[in-house]
Structures are given as C-alpha cells and as structure tokens.
C-alpha cells in the first residue's frame, strides 16, 4: 500500500474550475443593499480589482491560471494525498480513508491558494495596499504571505477572541510584513459602534469584514480582499480537487463520500467541486458532506434568504443560508468556522440537494483531532477536526454495515499555531454549545424583515 501520493510540479492545474457553468440552477444575483436591484460589476469596483470581479461573475467552465501564480504555487503545490491507514486500523473499519493535506502551504492551510491570485490581480491593476479580516488567523497569514510576494502593503483585522487565543498568528503575519489589529477596533466607525454597545465582545468575522471594507472604501489606493464566501475565492480553491482526482487515479480509487469543514465554503468547494462536476455530467454518485460547528449551524438551522455578508451591512445582499448577519457565534476555537452565512454557490447546491450538511459539537471534534494526531501524526487545525469527526462517523457506519467504502476528506490546515485550543481541551475547559431555537429565530426575524423590504 502506498502511504502518500505526490504529483510533479508540472501537474499543478493550468485552469481553475468554475462550477457555475455546470450548476443545474444558477445562483441568484447579489442585490444592491440600497436599490434592491442586482449588483453589477461597477458596484464592486470600489473594493475589488476588475480581474477578480470578472471571475466573480463569470460562467466560463475553466479559467486559466496565470504563470506568475503557478510559479508561486510551486512553493507548496501539488500538495500530498495520504492514505490514513493508521486511522483505519485504529477504527477497525473496512473503509478506505484518504486525506488531501493543505497544511504544507506557507501559512499552514488552503488559504494561500486564493491569496496569491487575489494579490496578483490587485497588483496587475496598480494596487499597492490591501485590507482584510481574519478569524483563526489562517487567512490573514496567507494574505500577508501573498502580499510579501508582490510587495503590497497588508492590513489585517483579526477577530478579538482569536487575537487573544493565538498570539503567534499575529507574529507570523508581522513576519510577512502585515499590520494586525484586534477587531472590533477603534480605527473604524463599524468597530467603534460595536465597542460602544459591547466593550467586551469576542468579535466575529462579520464585524472584522465590516472594518476591513470600511478602510478600503475610505482610501482610493486601497482594496479589500476576502478569504472565503465569494465565487472567485471558491474558484481558486478548485486546484485542490483537481489534483486529488489525479492522485486517486494513481491509487486506483474514487470517493464514495467527500468531507470538508465549512466556514464560508472555500475549502469544501475546493475539494468537492471538481468531483461534483462528475456527478452532474457523468454518472458518478459521490456524496458531499459539509461539516459545521453545532454552535454556528447556518447550514442545518439557518434559512436560505438574502442577507449581508458582514455585520455592519456594507456588502451586497447575498442569497445564502444564514443565521443573520447580526449573529455572534459562540467563542469556539474553530475561529474560521465562526461565520453567520455560507457562500452563495454552496448554499444553492445545498438547496438543490447536491450536497449535504451536518453540525458537530466541538468536544467530539477535538476527540477526533487527538485520535488523528496519535494515529496519523498530524495535529490538525480546530476547523479541520470537524471533517475528521465526520470521517470517523462514516467509517464507523461502514463497519456496522460491513461495507467497504472510500472516504476522502480535506485536511485543510495544521494546528501548530492552535495549541492553546488543545491545551484548553486537555484541561477540560471546553464545552459543547448550542443556541436555542428562540435565540436563532430572533436574529433571523430581523433579516427576514430586511429581505421583505427589498
Ligand atoms: C484551517 C481553516 N479551515 C477552514 C476554514 C473555513 O473557511 P472556508 O470554509 O472558506 O474554507 C478556515 C477559515 O479561516 C481555516 O483557517
């Protein structure tokens, strides 16, 4: 049995795959928050460069990856595909388990796959300064690295709870040359408003996005960059699944189920969409399972409706599964999954039942992460442990049914800078958390009124 499958640098995909071309129901358009009319490219141009806006609205099936981007991808791509045979043995399962390991990138996750092209298109249009938000710190680190590659200034708003939990993430971003501020901060109106209402808030990705957008809007020379949710971000991540298809071919296998954690949807899309294409256009029957934290259950308990992508309401209204842009998730350690909505593409696919979703509590996830570390030797990011927990459920089910099946998951990041999370877990300081239906309803009611007013 081969433990890990490597590809050659020449196997780095030449194109990103755009699932919009193959979706049976195309995503509904974003709406301008003031007019309620579909938002056009010109509405996005104050914050994004045209090269990315074109990709955001494109329906072309494949989009060529510029050579400059592929050259930087070579630092860590193609990433390895592993067979998790030690985990299989520990679970005594007939299932075959494979994982694509994105932790080999400079920031330790899948995020540089999109950070590099995003900075490339900004630089090509003369932009020398970019702002962004970061949850767990993975995205901010990725963008800081990409900005260093193209000599672009980088300003990062880091969700307060992660800023406190993960001090070394900040130092990583500083090492790549970025300035980092805890969010909410007093540098923006959005931040000051939140602090006035709740000075001890743990922050959220929605709030940090508002701060970063506000900074970009105020300064013509500065653009904003988003690490998930938008179509072009999901597009860039599809190199993960394309490489995996080739690697599994070498292993003589094809997945029955593909699993990934979902914060905004980019790593899930990255590993899933190229396989999903084969469900749509060939006769494949793979299942795709997005895993969310039970304490931020937008896919399983949210509603599909138009909502803002950020807390202050600066973004266009997006048709998505959401808990409400005013929702502040519980202070769990999987910071990258603490987001109120899911990308438009993943939301539409879930609505059309082409993908599935499951919510898992954090204690089960950490237990899974520890078993994975002991067996496979990699300490995963708290976000990635959500996928592992679901993999274990699927592998146990295969054992109960006495059925061989092939499980593929995205190990989207390592947890080397998240050790305070594991420390809290071992100290018994972590607990499960669910919101009551009434708590969830309150936020959604406000958003429903907003949708009705459009
Ligand atoms: C390691 C890791 N996994 C997953 C996510 C969730 O984002 P997405 O759903 O866009 O992959 C993040 C976001 O910060 C992350 O850092």
Short mmCIF file of C-alpha atoms and ligand atoms in Angstrom, two decimals:
data_model
loop_
_atom_site.label_atom_id
_atom_site.label_comp_id
_atom_site.label_asym_id
_atom_site.label_seq_id
_atom_site.Cartn_x
_atom_site.Cartn_y
_atom_site.Cartn_z
CA UNK A 1 0.00 0.00 0.00
CA UNK A 2 1.28 3.47 -0.86
CA UNK A 3 1.01 5.87 2.09
CA UNK A 4 1.27 9.17 0.23
CA UNK A 5 0.85 10.15 -3.38
CA UNK A 6 2.84 13.06 -4.74
CA UNK A 7 2.43 14.73 -8.12
CA UNK A 8 5.03 16.53 -10.18
CA UNK A 9 5.16 20.34 -10.33
CA UNK A 10 4.06 20.06 -13.95
CA UNK A 11 0.79 18.52 -12.63
CA UNK A 12 -0.26 21.77 -10.95
CA UNK A 13 -3.57 22.52 -12.71
CA UNK A 14 -3.41 25.06 -15.53
CA UNK A 15 -7.01 26.21 -15.02
CA UNK A 16 -9.42 26.84 -12.16
CA UNK A 17 -12.77 25.02 -12.46
CA UNK A 18 -15.90 27.17 -12.34
CA UNK A 19 -18.91 25.14 -11.17
CA UNK A 20 -21.35 27.89 -12.18
CA UNK A 21 -21.06 26.57 -15.76
CA UNK A 22 -22.44 23.18 -14.70
CA UNK A 23 -24.93 24.06 -11.95
CA UNK A 24 -28.47 22.96 -12.85
CA UNK A 25 -29.87 26.04 -11.05
CA UNK A 26 -27.64 29.07 -11.45
CA UNK A 27 -27.03 31.16 -8.33
CA UNK A 28 -29.32 34.15 -7.85
CA UNK A 29 -27.56 37.51 -8.25
CA UNK A 30 -26.31 39.62 -5.34
CA UNK A 31 -28.53 42.66 -4.71
CA UNK A 32 -27.52 46.24 -4.14
CA UNK A 33 -28.49 46.97 -0.50
CA UNK A 34 -29.98 50.40 -1.28
CA UNK A 35 -31.83 49.78 -4.57
CA UNK A 36 -32.62 46.06 -4.20
CA UNK A 37 -31.55 45.70 -7.87
CA UNK A 38 -28.94 43.12 -8.95
CA UNK A 39 -25.48 44.47 -8.08
CA UNK A 40 -23.29 44.91 -11.16
CA UNK A 41 -19.52 44.86 -11.56
CA UNK A 42 -19.43 48.65 -11.06
CA UNK A 43 -20.89 48.23 -7.54
CA UNK A 44 -17.97 46.00 -6.59
CA UNK A 45 -15.22 48.07 -8.22
CA UNK A 46 -14.55 50.39 -5.22
CA UNK A 47 -13.32 47.38 -3.24
CA UNK A 48 -12.15 44.73 -5.75
CA UNK A 49 -9.95 44.88 -8.87
CA UNK A 50 -11.65 44.19 -12.24
CA UNK A 51 -9.67 40.97 -12.83
CA UNK A 52 -11.36 39.41 -9.78
CA UNK A 53 -14.79 40.94 -10.46
CA UNK A 54 -14.74 39.33 -13.92
CA UNK A 55 -14.11 35.96 -12.27
CA UNK A 56 -16.82 36.66 -9.69
CA UNK A 57 -19.50 36.97 -12.38
CA UNK A 58 -18.04 34.51 -14.90
CA UNK A 59 -19.96 31.47 -16.17
CA UNK A 60 -16.95 30.07 -18.13
CA UNK A 61 -16.24 26.49 -17.17
CA UNK A 62 -12.44 26.86 -16.93
CA UNK A 63 -10.35 29.97 -16.25
CA UNK A 64 -6.64 29.96 -16.99
CA UNK A 65 -4.21 30.34 -14.08
CA UNK A 66 -1.56 32.99 -14.84
CA UNK A 67 2.03 31.67 -14.99
CA UNK A 68 3.11 34.11 -12.24
CA UNK A 69 0.55 32.50 -9.90
CA UNK A 70 1.50 28.92 -10.86
CA UNK A 71 5.16 29.79 -10.20
CA UNK A 72 4.31 30.81 -6.61
CA UNK A 73 2.01 27.80 -6.18
CA UNK A 74 5.16 25.70 -6.74
CA UNK A 75 6.37 26.65 -3.25
CA UNK A 76 3.90 24.11 -1.79
CA UNK A 77 1.88 22.59 -4.64
CA UNK A 78 0.96 19.96 -5.64
CA UNK A 79 0.05 19.07 -2.05
CA UNK A 80 0.27 15.40 -0.98
CA UNK A 81 -2.63 12.97 -0.77
CA UNK A 82 -2.32 10.50 2.13
CA UNK A 83 -3.98 7.17 2.84
CA UNK A 84 -4.98 7.26 6.53
CA UNK A 85 -4.23 3.58 7.07
CA UNK A 86 -3.20 4.01 10.72
CA UNK A 87 -6.52 5.72 11.46
CA UNK A 88 -8.36 2.97 9.55
CA UNK A 89 -6.59 0.39 11.72
CA UNK A 90 -7.45 2.20 14.97
CA UNK A 91 -11.11 2.36 13.91
CA UNK A 92 -11.06 -1.24 12.69
CA UNK A 93 -13.10 -0.13 9.69
CA UNK A 94 -13.40 -1.69 6.24
CA UNK A 95 -13.48 1.88 4.82
CA UNK A 96 -10.52 3.29 2.92
CA UNK A 97 -9.75 6.81 4.13
CA UNK A 98 -7.75 9.37 2.13
CA UNK A 99 -6.90 12.95 3.02
CA UNK A 100 -5.57 15.82 0.98
CA UNK A 101 -3.14 17.78 3.15
CA UNK A 102 -3.22 21.54 2.63
CA UNK A 103 -1.18 22.23 5.78
CA UNK A 104 2.04 22.17 3.71
CA UNK A 105 1.45 25.74 2.48
CA UNK A 106 3.41 28.74 3.88
CA UNK A 107 0.57 29.72 6.23
CA UNK A 108 -0.39 26.13 7.04
CA UNK A 109 -3.77 25.94 5.28
CA UNK A 110 -5.57 26.08 1.93
CA UNK A 111 -5.88 29.88 2.13
CA UNK A 112 -2.78 30.84 0.04
CA UNK A 113 -4.40 29.09 -2.97
CA UNK A 114 -6.61 32.16 -3.31
CA UNK A 115 -4.46 34.77 -1.53
CA UNK A 116 -1.79 34.55 -4.24
CA UNK A 117 -4.10 35.13 -7.25
CA UNK A 118 -6.03 37.81 -5.34
CA UNK A 119 -2.89 39.84 -4.70
CA UNK A 120 -1.66 39.15 -8.25
CA UNK A 121 -4.81 40.69 -9.83
CA UNK A 122 -4.66 43.67 -7.46
CA UNK A 123 -1.00 44.32 -8.25
CA UNK A 124 -1.67 43.99 -12.00
CA UNK A 125 -4.12 46.90 -11.65
CA UNK A 126 -1.64 49.06 -9.74
CA UNK A 127 -2.95 48.44 -6.21
CA UNK A 128 -0.25 48.58 -3.52
CA UNK A 129 -2.31 48.26 -0.34
CA UNK A 130 -4.89 45.64 0.74
CA UNK A 131 -7.04 45.26 3.86
CA UNK A 132 -8.67 42.10 5.13
CA UNK A 133 -10.22 40.34 8.11
CA UNK A 134 -9.10 37.09 9.68
CA UNK A 135 -10.80 34.64 12.01
CA UNK A 136 -8.40 31.99 13.20
CA UNK A 137 -5.52 33.90 11.61
CA UNK A 138 -5.03 31.45 8.75
CA UNK A 139 -6.45 33.77 6.10
CA UNK A 140 -4.61 36.83 7.39
CA UNK A 141 -1.33 34.90 7.36
CA UNK A 142 -1.99 33.68 3.83
CA UNK A 143 -2.73 37.19 2.57
CA UNK A 144 0.30 38.60 4.41
CA UNK A 145 2.49 35.98 2.67
CA UNK A 146 0.96 36.73 -0.75
CA UNK A 147 1.41 40.49 -0.23
CA UNK A 148 5.07 39.89 0.61
CA UNK A 149 5.46 38.03 -2.70
CA UNK A 150 4.16 41.03 -4.67
CA UNK A 151 5.47 43.82 -2.40
CA UNK A 152 1.99 45.03 -1.41
CA UNK A 153 1.08 46.58 1.99
CA UNK A 154 -1.26 44.44 4.09
CA UNK A 155 -3.58 45.50 6.96
CA UNK A 156 -5.40 42.75 8.87
CA UNK A 157 -8.40 42.98 11.26
CA UNK A 158 -8.22 39.89 13.45
CA UNK A 159 -11.29 38.72 15.40
CA UNK A 160 -10.67 39.68 19.04
CA UNK A 161 -11.07 36.17 20.51
CA UNK A 162 -8.52 34.67 18.07
CA UNK A 163 -6.17 37.63 18.59
CA UNK A 164 -6.12 36.70 22.29
CA UNK A 165 -6.11 32.90 21.79
CA UNK A 166 -3.43 32.78 19.06
CA UNK A 167 -0.72 35.38 19.70
CA UNK A 168 1.79 33.64 17.43
CA UNK A 169 -0.53 34.01 14.44
CA UNK A 170 -0.12 37.75 14.81
CA UNK A 171 3.67 37.34 14.87
CA UNK A 172 3.52 35.20 11.71
CA UNK A 173 1.58 37.96 9.93
CA UNK A 174 4.07 40.56 11.22
CA UNK A 175 6.93 38.39 9.93
CA UNK A 176 5.42 38.52 6.43
CA UNK A 177 5.18 42.30 6.86
CA UNK A 178 1.49 42.86 7.72
CA UNK A 179 -0.01 45.21 10.33
CA UNK A 180 -2.53 43.42 12.56
CA UNK A 181 -5.33 44.94 14.71
CA UNK A 182 -7.79 43.18 17.03
CA UNK A 183 -11.40 43.55 15.85
CA UNK A 184 -13.58 45.33 16.78
CA UNK A 185 -11.05 48.19 16.87
CA UNK A 186 -11.40 51.92 17.34
CA UNK A 187 -9.89 52.52 13.86
CA UNK A 188 -13.27 52.30 12.09
CA UNK A 189 -16.83 53.52 12.63
CA UNK A 190 -18.13 49.93 12.45
CA UNK A 191 -15.68 48.89 15.19
CA UNK A 192 -16.42 51.92 17.40
CA UNK A 193 -20.20 51.32 17.14
CA UNK A 194 -19.86 47.70 18.27
CA UNK A 195 -17.45 48.60 21.10
CA UNK A 196 -19.85 51.27 22.36
CA UNK A 197 -22.62 48.64 22.61
CA UNK A 198 -20.48 45.79 23.92
CA UNK A 199 -16.92 46.70 25.01
CA UNK A 200 -16.12 43.06 25.94
CA UNK A 201 -17.32 41.46 22.71
CA UNK A 202 -15.33 38.48 21.40
CA UNK A 203 -15.82 39.85 17.88
CA UNK A 204 -16.85 37.91 14.79
CA UNK A 205 -15.80 37.52 11.18
CA UNK A 206 -18.81 39.62 10.14
CA UNK A 207 -17.57 42.55 12.26
CA UNK A 208 -13.95 42.22 11.08
CA UNK A 209 -15.12 42.19 7.43
CA UNK A 210 -17.02 45.46 8.03
CA UNK A 211 -13.86 47.09 9.44
CA UNK A 212 -11.64 45.96 6.57
CA UNK A 213 -14.17 47.07 3.92
CA UNK A 214 -14.62 50.45 5.60
CA UNK A 215 -10.86 51.06 5.45
CA UNK A 216 -10.74 50.14 1.75
CA UNK A 217 -13.73 52.33 0.85
CA UNK A 218 -12.16 55.32 2.61
CA UNK A 219 -8.94 55.12 0.59
CA UNK A 220 -8.89 55.02 -3.23
CA UNK A 221 -5.43 53.45 -3.25
CA UNK A 222 -6.52 50.53 -1.06
CA UNK A 223 -8.61 47.48 -1.99
CA UNK A 224 -10.18 44.77 0.13
CA UNK A 225 -9.63 41.05 -0.05
CA UNK A 226 -11.94 38.29 1.24
CA UNK A 227 -10.69 34.80 2.19
CA UNK A 228 -13.90 32.87 1.55
CA UNK A 229 -17.59 33.08 0.54
CA UNK A 230 -17.26 34.81 -2.87
CA UNK A 231 -17.37 32.89 -6.16
CA UNK A 232 -13.82 33.83 -7.20
CA UNK A 233 -12.41 32.59 -3.88
CA UNK A 234 -14.12 29.21 -4.26
CA UNK A 235 -12.96 29.10 -7.89
CA UNK A 236 -9.29 29.47 -6.89
CA UNK A 237 -9.55 26.60 -4.41
CA UNK A 238 -10.63 24.07 -7.06
CA UNK A 239 -6.99 23.18 -7.71
CA UNK A 240 -7.30 21.03 -4.55
CA UNK A 241 -9.93 18.73 -6.02
CA UNK A 242 -8.36 18.66 -9.48
CA UNK A 243 -5.05 17.45 -8.05
CA UNK A 244 -6.86 14.90 -5.86
CA UNK A 245 -8.68 13.36 -8.84
CA UNK A 246 -5.30 12.69 -10.45
CA UNK A 247 -3.80 11.33 -7.21
CA UNK A 248 -6.73 8.98 -6.61
CA UNK A 249 -6.41 7.76 -10.18
CA UNK A 250 -2.85 6.68 -9.33
CA UNK A 251 -4.28 4.90 -6.27
CA UNK A 252 -6.93 3.28 -8.49
CA UNK A 253 -9.74 4.71 -6.41
CA UNK A 254 -12.69 7.12 -6.45
CA UNK A 255 -14.51 8.55 -3.39
CA UNK A 256 -17.97 7.45 -2.25
CA UNK A 257 -18.05 10.42 0.08
CA UNK A 258 -16.09 13.71 0.21
CA UNK A 259 -15.98 15.59 3.53
CA UNK A 260 -14.71 19.05 4.47
CA UNK A 261 -15.39 21.67 7.15
CA UNK A 262 -17.37 24.69 6.06
CA UNK A 263 -16.81 28.22 7.35
CA UNK A 264 -17.69 30.25 4.27
CA UNK A 265 -17.27 27.30 1.93
CA UNK A 266 -13.92 27.70 0.17
CA UNK A 267 -12.03 24.56 1.23
CA UNK A 268 -15.23 22.50 0.92
CA UNK A 269 -15.71 23.85 -2.61
CA UNK A 270 -12.03 23.33 -3.40
CA UNK A 271 -12.04 19.61 -2.72
CA UNK A 272 -15.67 18.95 -3.77
CA UNK A 273 -16.49 20.89 -6.92
CA UNK A 274 -14.23 19.03 -9.39
CA UNK A 275 -15.75 15.72 -8.15
CA UNK A 276 -19.26 17.22 -8.13
CA UNK A 277 -18.78 18.04 -11.81
CA UNK A 278 -18.53 14.28 -12.38
CA UNK A 279 -21.82 13.72 -10.52
CA UNK A 280 -23.51 16.31 -12.71
CA UNK A 281 -22.01 15.49 -16.10
CA UNK A 282 -21.03 11.82 -15.69
CA UNK A 283 -22.73 9.03 -13.81
CA UNK A 284 -20.88 9.36 -10.51
CA UNK A 285 -22.79 9.20 -7.23
CA UNK A 286 -20.38 10.64 -4.70
CA UNK A 287 -21.88 12.25 -1.56
CA UNK A 288 -20.51 15.61 -0.43
CA UNK A 289 -20.75 16.44 3.28
CA UNK A 290 -20.05 19.93 4.62
CA UNK A 291 -19.36 19.95 8.37
CA UNK A 292 -20.17 22.97 10.50
CA UNK A 293 -19.88 23.57 14.26
CA UNK A 294 -23.10 22.94 16.19
CA UNK A 295 -22.54 26.38 17.75
CA UNK A 296 -22.74 28.12 14.34
CA UNK A 297 -25.29 25.99 12.45
CA UNK A 298 -26.16 28.09 9.39
CA UNK A 299 -26.48 25.11 7.03
CA UNK A 300 -28.56 22.90 9.32
CA UNK A 301 -30.54 25.55 11.25
CA UNK A 302 -30.20 28.74 9.23
CA UNK A 303 -32.53 29.91 6.48
CA UNK A 304 -31.94 30.46 2.77
CA UNK A 305 -32.55 34.17 2.17
CA UNK A 306 -30.87 37.39 1.11
CA UNK A 307 -28.55 38.68 3.83
CA UNK A 308 -25.45 40.81 4.22
CA UNK A 309 -22.01 39.20 4.18
CA UNK A 310 -20.84 41.39 7.06
CA UNK A 311 -22.23 42.70 10.35
CA UNK A 312 -22.47 46.40 9.52
CA UNK A 313 -24.25 45.81 6.19
CA UNK A 314 -21.60 47.20 3.81
CA UNK A 315 -21.64 44.24 1.36
CA UNK A 316 -24.27 43.48 -1.29
CA UNK A 317 -27.13 41.24 -0.15
CA UNK A 318 -26.28 37.62 -0.94
CA UNK A 319 -28.74 34.70 -1.38
CA UNK A 320 -27.43 32.24 1.18
CA UNK A 321 -28.07 30.02 4.17
CA UNK A 322 -27.63 32.38 7.09
CA UNK A 323 -28.15 32.75 10.82
CA UNK A 324 -28.41 36.52 10.34
CA UNK A 325 -25.57 38.98 9.81
CA UNK A 326 -26.17 40.21 13.37
CA UNK A 327 -25.45 36.73 14.82
CA UNK A 328 -22.41 36.39 17.08
CA UNK A 329 -21.32 32.74 17.25
CA UNK A 330 -20.16 31.12 20.49
CA UNK A 331 -16.46 31.62 21.28
CA UNK A 332 -15.31 28.22 20.00
CA UNK A 333 -11.71 27.54 18.97
CA UNK A 334 -12.50 26.84 15.30
CA UNK A 335 -12.34 30.57 14.53
CA UNK A 336 -12.54 30.02 10.76
CA UNK A 337 -15.98 28.42 11.14
CA UNK A 338 -17.47 31.28 13.19
CA UNK A 339 -19.26 32.90 10.24
CA UNK A 340 -23.01 33.55 10.02
CA UNK A 341 -23.53 32.62 6.35
CA UNK A 342 -22.44 30.16 3.68
CA UNK A 343 -21.20 31.07 0.20
CA UNK A 344 -23.84 31.59 -2.48
CA UNK A 345 -22.56 28.62 -4.50
CA UNK A 346 -22.59 26.16 -1.57
CA UNK A 347 -25.97 27.49 -0.43
CA UNK A 348 -27.57 26.95 -3.85
CA UNK A 349 -26.06 23.45 -4.09
CA UNK A 350 -27.40 22.56 -0.63
CA UNK A 351 -30.83 23.92 -1.53
CA UNK A 352 -30.75 21.73 -4.65
CA UNK A 353 -29.70 18.72 -2.53
CA UNK A 354 -26.49 18.20 -4.49
CA UNK A 355 -24.53 18.43 -1.23
CA UNK A 356 -25.33 17.59 2.41
CA UNK A 357 -24.58 19.27 5.73
CA UNK A 358 -24.03 18.13 9.29
CA UNK A 359 -23.35 20.03 12.52
CA UNK A 360 -20.97 18.62 15.16
CA UNK A 361 -20.13 19.80 18.69
CA UNK A 362 -16.56 20.85 19.46
CA UNK A 363 -15.77 18.14 22.07
CA UNK A 364 -16.41 15.36 19.53
CA UNK A 365 -14.20 17.29 17.07
CA UNK A 366 -11.26 17.61 19.47
CA UNK A 367 -11.56 13.95 20.44
CA UNK A 368 -11.35 13.13 16.71
CA UNK A 369 -8.39 15.52 16.27
CA UNK A 370 -6.46 13.85 19.09
CA UNK A 371 -7.07 10.35 17.68
CA UNK A 372 -5.94 11.59 14.27
CA UNK A 373 -2.76 13.11 15.76
CA UNK A 374 -1.94 9.88 17.59
CA UNK A 375 -2.51 7.68 14.55
CA UNK A 376 -1.56 9.79 11.52
CA UNK A 377 0.90 12.11 13.27
CA UNK A 378 -0.55 15.43 12.12
CA UNK A 379 -2.04 17.87 14.63
CA UNK A 380 -4.93 19.46 12.75
CA UNK A 381 -6.41 22.92 12.88
CA UNK A 382 -9.60 23.00 15.00
CA UNK A 383 -11.56 23.68 11.79
CA UNK A 384 -10.19 20.52 10.17
CA UNK A 385 -11.12 18.37 13.20
CA UNK A 386 -14.74 18.87 12.16
CA UNK A 387 -14.06 16.91 8.99
CA UNK A 388 -12.21 14.22 10.93
CA UNK A 389 -15.13 13.79 13.34
CA UNK A 390 -17.47 13.18 10.39
CA UNK A 391 -14.94 10.82 8.77
CA UNK A 392 -14.96 8.75 11.97
CA UNK A 393 -18.77 8.66 11.96
CA UNK A 394 -18.76 7.46 8.32
CA UNK A 395 -16.02 4.89 8.97
CA UNK A 396 -17.89 3.50 12.00
CA UNK A 397 -21.05 3.28 9.93
CA UNK A 398 -19.16 1.37 7.23
CA UNK A 399 -18.02 -1.04 9.95
CA UNK A 400 -21.57 -1.53 11.27
CA UNK A 401 -22.82 -2.18 7.75
CA UNK A 402 -19.81 -4.33 6.89
CA UNK A 403 -19.37 -2.22 3.77
CA UNK A 404 -16.18 -1.14 2.04
CA UNK A 405 -16.33 2.49 1.06
CA UNK A 406 -13.84 5.16 0.11
CA UNK A 407 -13.85 8.31 2.21
CA UNK A 408 -11.93 11.40 1.12
CA UNK A 409 -11.52 14.48 3.28
CA UNK A 410 -9.73 17.78 3.15
CA UNK A 411 -7.21 18.23 5.94
CA UNK A 412 -7.36 21.93 5.26
CA UNK A 413 -4.79 23.06 7.82
CA UNK A 414 -2.40 22.08 10.60
CA UNK A 415 -2.95 23.21 14.16
CA UNK A 416 0.61 24.10 15.17
CA UNK A 417 -0.41 27.66 15.99
CA UNK A 418 -3.63 26.48 17.66
CA UNK A 419 -2.09 24.60 20.56
CA UNK A 420 -3.90 26.78 23.12
CA UNK A 421 -7.09 25.12 21.81
CA UNK A 422 -5.71 21.65 22.52
CA UNK A 423 -4.40 22.90 25.89
CA UNK A 424 -7.92 24.06 26.85
CA UNK A 425 -9.37 20.77 25.64
CA UNK A 426 -6.97 18.71 27.77
CA UNK A 427 -7.62 20.99 30.77
CA UNK A 428 -11.36 20.27 30.46
CA UNK A 429 -12.08 23.94 29.77
CA UNK A 430 -14.04 23.40 26.55
CA UNK A 431 -17.73 22.69 26.44
CA UNK A 432 -20.33 21.98 23.79
CA UNK A 433 -22.63 24.81 22.87
CA UNK A 434 -25.97 25.07 21.08
CA UNK A 435 -28.20 28.08 20.62
CA UNK A 436 -31.88 27.60 21.41
CA UNK A 437 -34.34 27.85 18.53
CA UNK A 438 -35.65 31.08 20.08
CA UNK A 439 -32.17 32.63 20.10
CA UNK A 440 -31.66 31.69 16.45
CA UNK A 441 -35.12 32.93 15.46
CA UNK A 442 -34.55 36.41 16.86
CA UNK A 443 -31.66 37.17 14.50
CA UNK A 444 -33.38 35.61 11.53
CA UNK A 445 -36.53 37.66 12.06
CA UNK A 446 -34.53 40.89 11.59
CA UNK A 447 -33.04 39.56 8.35
CA UNK A 448 -36.43 38.39 7.12
CA UNK A 449 -37.78 41.91 7.55
CA UNK A 450 -34.83 43.21 5.58
CA UNK A 451 -35.49 40.71 2.74
CA UNK A 452 -39.17 41.62 2.65
CA UNK A 453 -38.23 45.28 2.32
CA UNK A 454 -36.21 44.59 -0.85
C1 LIG B 1 -7.89 25.96 8.55
C2 LIG B 1 -9.21 26.52 8.12
N1 LIG B 1 -10.16 25.68 7.69
C3 LIG B 1 -11.36 26.13 7.30
C4 LIG B 1 -11.68 27.47 7.32
C5 LIG B 1 -13.04 27.89 6.91
O1 LIG B 1 -13.10 28.65 5.76
P1 LIG B 1 -13.62 28.04 4.39
O2 LIG B 1 -14.99 27.46 4.64
O3 LIG B 1 -13.67 29.19 3.48
O4 LIG B 1 -12.66 27.01 3.96
C6 LIG B 1 -10.71 28.39 7.72
C7 LIG B 1 -11.00 29.83 7.71
O5 LIG B 1 -10.32 30.65 8.22
C8 LIG B 1 -9.45 27.90 8.14
O6 LIG B 1 -8.50 28.74 8.56
#
